Coordinates of C-alpha atoms and ligand atoms in Angstrom, one line a residue:
M293 CA -97.8 4.3 -38.7
K294 CA -95.3 1.5 -38.7
Q295 CA -92.5 4.0 -38.0
A296 CA -94.4 5.4 -35.0
N297 CA -94.7 1.9 -33.6
S298 CA -91.0 1.1 -34.0
A299 CA -90.0 4.5 -32.4
K300 CA -92.2 3.5 -29.4
A301 CA -90.3 0.2 -29.1
I302 CA -87.3 2.0 -27.5
K303 CA -88.0 1.5 -23.8
A304 CA -87.0 4.0 -21.1
A305 CA -85.5 2.5 -18.0
L306 CA -84.3 3.6 -14.6
V307 CA -82.1 1.4 -12.4
T308 CA -81.4 2.6 -8.8
G309 CA -77.9 1.7 -7.6
G310 CA -76.6 1.1 -11.1
S311 CA -73.0 2.2 -10.8
R312 CA -71.5 -1.1 -9.6
G313 CA -72.3 -4.8 -9.0
I314 CA -75.6 -6.3 -9.9
G315 CA -77.2 -2.9 -10.8
A316 CA -74.4 -2.1 -13.3
A317 CA -74.9 -5.5 -14.9
I318 CA -78.6 -4.8 -15.2
V319 CA -77.9 -1.3 -16.7
E320 CA -75.6 -2.9 -19.3
R321 CA -78.0 -5.7 -20.2
L322 CA -81.0 -3.4 -20.6
A323 CA -78.9 -1.0 -22.7
R324 CA -77.7 -4.0 -24.8
D325 CA -81.4 -5.0 -25.3
G326 CA -82.1 -1.6 -26.7
A327 CA -83.4 0.5 -23.8
A328 CA -82.4 4.0 -22.9
V329 CA -81.1 3.6 -19.4
A330 CA -80.8 6.1 -16.5
F331 CA -79.3 4.9 -13.3
T332 CA -78.6 6.3 -9.9
Y333 CA -75.6 6.1 -7.6
A334 CA -74.8 7.4 -4.2
S335 CA -71.1 8.1 -4.2
S336 CA -69.3 6.1 -7.0
E337 CA -69.2 9.0 -9.5
T338 CA -66.2 7.7 -11.5
A339 CA -67.7 4.2 -11.9
A340 CA -71.0 5.7 -12.8
L341 CA -69.7 8.1 -15.4
D342 CA -67.4 5.4 -16.9
L343 CA -70.4 3.0 -17.2
A344 CA -72.5 5.7 -18.9
A345 CA -69.6 6.5 -21.3
K346 CA -69.2 2.8 -22.2
I347 CA -72.8 2.5 -23.1
E348 CA -72.8 5.7 -25.1
A349 CA -69.6 4.6 -26.9
A350 CA -71.4 1.4 -27.9
G351 CA -74.2 3.4 -29.5
G352 CA -76.7 3.2 -26.5
R353 CA -78.3 5.9 -24.4
A354 CA -77.3 6.2 -20.7
L355 CA -77.7 8.8 -18.0
A356 CA -75.9 8.7 -14.6
I357 CA -77.8 10.5 -11.8
K358 CA -76.4 11.1 -8.3
A359 CA -79.3 10.3 -6.0
D360 CA -79.2 8.8 -2.5
S361 CA -82.0 6.3 -2.2
A362 CA -82.4 7.3 1.5
D363 CA -83.4 10.8 0.3
E364 CA -87.0 11.1 -0.8
A365 CA -86.5 14.3 -2.8
Q366 CA -83.4 13.1 -4.6
L367 CA -85.1 9.8 -5.5
R368 CA -88.3 11.5 -6.9
A369 CA -86.1 14.0 -8.8
A370 CA -84.2 11.0 -10.3
V371 CA -87.4 9.5 -11.6
N372 CA -88.5 12.8 -13.1
R373 CA -85.1 13.5 -14.6
T374 CA -85.4 10.1 -16.4
V375 CA -88.8 11.0 -17.8
D376 CA -87.5 14.4 -18.9
A377 CA -84.5 12.9 -20.6
F378 CA -86.2 10.0 -22.3
G379 CA -89.8 11.1 -22.6
S380 CA -91.3 8.2 -20.7
L381 CA -90.6 5.5 -18.1
D382 CA -91.3 1.9 -19.0
I383 CA -89.0 0.0 -16.7
L384 CA -87.9 0.6 -13.1
V385 CA -85.4 -1.7 -11.4
N386 CA -84.6 -1.1 -7.7
S387 CA -81.2 -2.5 -7.1
A388 CA -79.8 0.0 -4.6
G389 CA -79.2 -1.8 -1.4
V390 CA -76.9 -1.8 1.6
L391 CA -75.8 -4.7 3.8
E392 CA -75.2 -3.9 7.4
M393 CA -74.2 -6.8 9.6
A394 CA -73.9 -7.1 13.4
P395 CA -75.3 -9.3 16.1
V396 CA -78.7 -8.2 17.4
E397 CA -77.3 -7.3 20.8
T398 CA -75.0 -4.7 19.3
F399 CA -76.8 -3.6 16.2
A400 CA -76.8 0.2 16.0
I401 CA -80.3 1.6 15.5
A402 CA -78.9 4.2 13.1
Q403 CA -77.7 1.4 10.9
L404 CA -81.1 -0.3 11.1
D405 CA -82.7 3.0 10.1
R406 CA -80.3 3.4 7.2
S407 CA -81.0 -0.2 6.0
Y408 CA -84.7 0.4 6.1
A409 CA -84.4 3.8 4.4
V410 CA -82.3 2.5 1.4
N411 CA -83.6 -1.1 1.0
V412 CA -87.3 -0.7 1.7
R413 CA -88.4 3.0 1.9
G414 CA -86.3 4.0 -1.1
A415 CA -87.7 1.2 -3.2
F416 CA -91.3 2.2 -2.2
I417 CA -90.7 5.9 -3.0
A418 CA -89.1 5.1 -6.4
I419 CA -92.0 2.8 -7.3
Q420 CA -94.6 5.4 -6.2
E421 CA -93.0 8.1 -8.3
A422 CA -92.5 5.8 -11.3
L423 CA -96.1 4.8 -11.2
R424 CA -97.1 8.4 -11.9
H425 CA -95.5 8.0 -15.3
M426 CA -95.9 4.3 -16.3
Q427 CA -98.3 3.2 -18.9
A428 CA -99.8 -0.3 -19.5
G429 CA -96.9 -2.7 -20.2
G430 CA -94.8 -1.0 -17.5
R431 CA -92.4 -3.3 -15.6
I432 CA -91.0 -3.0 -12.1
V433 CA -88.4 -5.2 -10.6
T434 CA -86.8 -5.1 -7.1
I435 CA -83.6 -6.9 -6.2
G436 CA -84.4 -8.6 -2.9
S437 CA -82.3 -11.4 -1.4
I438 CA -82.5 -15.1 -0.6
T439 CA -82.0 -13.9 3.0
A440 CA -85.8 -13.1 2.9
A441 CA -86.3 -16.9 2.8
R442 CA -83.3 -18.1 4.8
A443 CA -81.2 -15.8 6.9
G444 CA -78.2 -18.1 6.5
F445 CA -75.6 -16.4 8.5
A446 CA -75.1 -14.6 11.8
G447 CA -75.6 -10.9 12.0
S448 CA -78.0 -10.8 9.1
S449 CA -81.2 -10.0 11.0
V450 CA -81.7 -6.4 9.7
Y451 CA -80.7 -7.2 6.1
A452 CA -83.0 -10.2 6.1
M453 CA -85.8 -8.2 7.6
S454 CA -85.4 -5.5 4.9
K455 CA -85.4 -8.0 2.1
G456 CA -88.4 -9.8 3.6
A457 CA -90.3 -6.5 3.7
L458 CA -89.4 -6.0 0.0
A459 CA -90.9 -9.3 -1.0
S460 CA -94.1 -8.6 0.9
M461 CA -94.3 -5.1 -0.5
V462 CA -94.0 -6.4 -4.1
R463 CA -96.9 -8.8 -3.5
G464 CA -99.1 -5.9 -2.3
I465 CA -98.2 -3.5 -5.1
A466 CA -98.7 -6.2 -7.7
I467 CA -102.4 -6.3 -6.8
D468 CA -102.6 -2.5 -6.7
V469 CA -101.3 -2.1 -10.3
A470 CA -102.4 -5.3 -12.0
Q471 CA -105.4 -3.6 -13.6
R472 CA -103.2 -1.0 -15.1
G473 CA -101.2 -3.7 -17.1
I474 CA -98.1 -3.1 -15.0
T475 CA -96.1 -6.0 -13.4
I476 CA -93.8 -5.9 -10.4
N477 CA -91.6 -8.8 -9.3
N478 CA -88.8 -9.4 -6.9
V479 CA -85.6 -11.2 -7.8
Q480 CA -83.9 -12.9 -4.8
P481 CA -80.2 -13.6 -5.5
G482 CA -78.1 -15.8 -3.4
P483 CA -74.4 -14.8 -2.8
T484 CA -73.3 -13.1 -6.0
Q485 CA -69.8 -11.9 -6.9
T486 CA -69.8 -8.2 -6.1
D487 CA -68.2 -5.7 -3.6
I488 CA -71.1 -6.2 -1.1
V489 CA -69.9 -9.7 -0.2
P490 CA -67.1 -9.4 2.4
A491 CA -64.0 -11.2 1.0
E492 CA -63.6 -13.2 4.3
Y493 CA -67.1 -14.7 3.7
V494 CA -66.5 -16.0 0.2
D495 CA -65.1 -19.5 1.1
A496 CA -67.8 -20.2 3.6
L497 CA -70.5 -19.0 1.2
V498 CA -69.2 -21.2 -1.7
N499 CA -69.4 -24.1 0.7
M500 CA -73.1 -23.5 1.2
L501 CA -73.7 -23.4 -2.5
P502 CA -74.5 -26.7 -4.3
V503 CA -73.2 -25.2 -7.6
G504 CA -69.8 -24.6 -5.9
R505 CA -69.5 -20.9 -6.9
L506 CA -71.0 -17.5 -6.3
G507 CA -73.6 -16.1 -8.8
K508 CA -72.5 -13.7 -11.5
P509 CA -74.1 -10.2 -11.8
E510 CA -74.8 -11.0 -15.4
E511 CA -76.9 -14.0 -14.4
I512 CA -79.1 -11.8 -12.2
A513 CA -79.4 -9.3 -15.1
G514 CA -80.6 -12.1 -17.3
M515 CA -83.6 -12.8 -15.1
V516 CA -84.4 -9.1 -14.9
A517 CA -84.2 -8.9 -18.7
Y518 CA -86.8 -11.6 -18.9
L519 CA -89.1 -10.0 -16.3
V520 CA -89.1 -6.7 -18.1
S521 CA -89.9 -8.3 -21.5
P522 CA -93.3 -8.4 -23.0
E523 CA -93.5 -12.2 -22.6
A524 CA -93.4 -11.9 -18.8
G525 CA -96.8 -10.2 -18.7
Y526 CA -98.3 -13.0 -16.7
V527 CA -95.6 -13.0 -14.0
T528 CA -96.4 -10.5 -11.2
G529 CA -96.1 -10.4 -7.4
A530 CA -93.5 -13.1 -7.6
S531 CA -90.2 -13.5 -5.7
L532 CA -87.9 -15.4 -8.0
T533 CA -85.0 -17.2 -6.4
M534 CA -81.6 -17.4 -8.0
D535 CA -79.3 -19.0 -5.5
G536 CA -77.2 -21.8 -7.0
G537 CA -79.4 -24.3 -5.1
M538 CA -78.7 -22.8 -1.7
T539 CA -82.3 -23.2 -0.5
A540 CA -83.0 -26.3 -2.6
Ligands
NDP255 P1 -72.7 -3.4 -4.5 O1 -72.3 -3.0 -3.2 O2 -71.7 -4.0 -5.4 O3 -73.4 -2.2 -5.3 C1 -74.4 -1.5 -4.7 C2 -74.9 -0.4 -5.6 O4 -76.0 0.2 -5.0 C3 -73.9 0.6 -6.0 O5 -74.1 1.0 -7.3 C4 -74.1 1.7 -5.0 O6 -73.8 3.0 -5.5 C5 -75.6 1.6 -4.9 N1 -76.1 2.2 -3.6 C6 -75.8 1.8 -2.4 N2 -76.4 2.6 -1.5 C7 -77.1 3.5 -2.2 C8 -77.9 4.6 -1.9 N3 -78.1 5.0 -0.6 N4 -78.5 5.3 -2.9 C9 -78.2 5.0 -4.2 N5 -77.5 4.0 -4.6 C10 -76.9 3.3 -3.6 O7 -73.9 -4.4 -4.2 P2 -74.6 -5.5 -5.1 O8 -74.5 -5.2 -6.5 O9 -74.2 -6.8 -4.6 O10 -76.1 -5.4 -4.6 C11 -77.1 -4.9 -5.5 C12 -78.4 -5.4 -4.8 O11 -78.5 -6.8 -4.8 C13 -78.6 -4.9 -3.4 O12 -80.0 -4.6 -3.2 C14 -78.3 -6.2 -2.6 O13 -78.9 -6.2 -1.4 C15 -78.8 -7.2 -3.5 N6 -78.2 -8.5 -3.3 C16 -76.8 -8.8 -3.5 C17 -76.3 -10.0 -3.3 C18 -74.9 -10.3 -3.4 O14 -74.5 -11.4 -2.9 N7 -74.1 -9.5 -4.1 C19 -77.2 -11.2 -2.9 C20 -78.6 -10.8 -2.7 C21 -79.0 -9.6 -2.9 P3 -72.5 3.7 -4.9 O15 -71.3 2.9 -5.3 O16 -72.5 5.1 -5.4 O17 -72.6 3.6 -3.4

């Protein structure tokens, strides 16, 4: 009986957008904490396969899945492939996201549609599909952005809108799934050292940050690790800010 319990202690996780940046740090952290981790990517195949190989070499279980978050069928298939591979789904982290910036006057509607499709619609679809498999104790985390609370820079209207939508969606879903013993939370990073931050913005962003530096992907992953842990069972529907004091 004891053995059955310890076998069940291996959690199965899926991270969307896990090939690079914050998503990759989350994949590594969850794997280090003992989870079997699947993750999606859109185009960075080499980075994705290297990350999966690194985790496997360290004795973990990892599965890289090519799935565009803007594509409903690919996303649902990624969730189902994870369940097929690991036998369950205990943790879903939506980290896939795109940053499109332009002044409102010239913002291309195709880019708006793409931002919505990946950042909002993709997260909703992944959550909906994951909830078909999750049991009590399930954990969902979305990676939003501090721009949901404070746009902060010119050209950010669509990105801020998408991250605001994510925060609102998480509040609604938290109530829907609370009775099932499943939590969902939204982590809102401030500027964090990844490819998504244009190099020419770094100095200006650091000037806006009381801590005097960008965040590290590993720091965001640490918050996610807490939120998916059993002790975070009373945290749900929350948007948790990690922004080096930017909005303090
Ligand atoms: P990166 O650009 O470094 O990484 C983005 C990741 O998302 C990559 O793995 C990428 O895969 C994947 N991705 C992008 N588009 C898609 C798609 N359509 N389908 C599937 N995967 C996709 O960004 P970050 O790590 O910085 O961003 C991760 C999340 O954190 C995003 O949601 C972002 O909005 C958010 N965030 C980031 C902040 C920052 O300052 N870095 C601050 C606040 C929030 P591939 O390489 O294959 O395209």
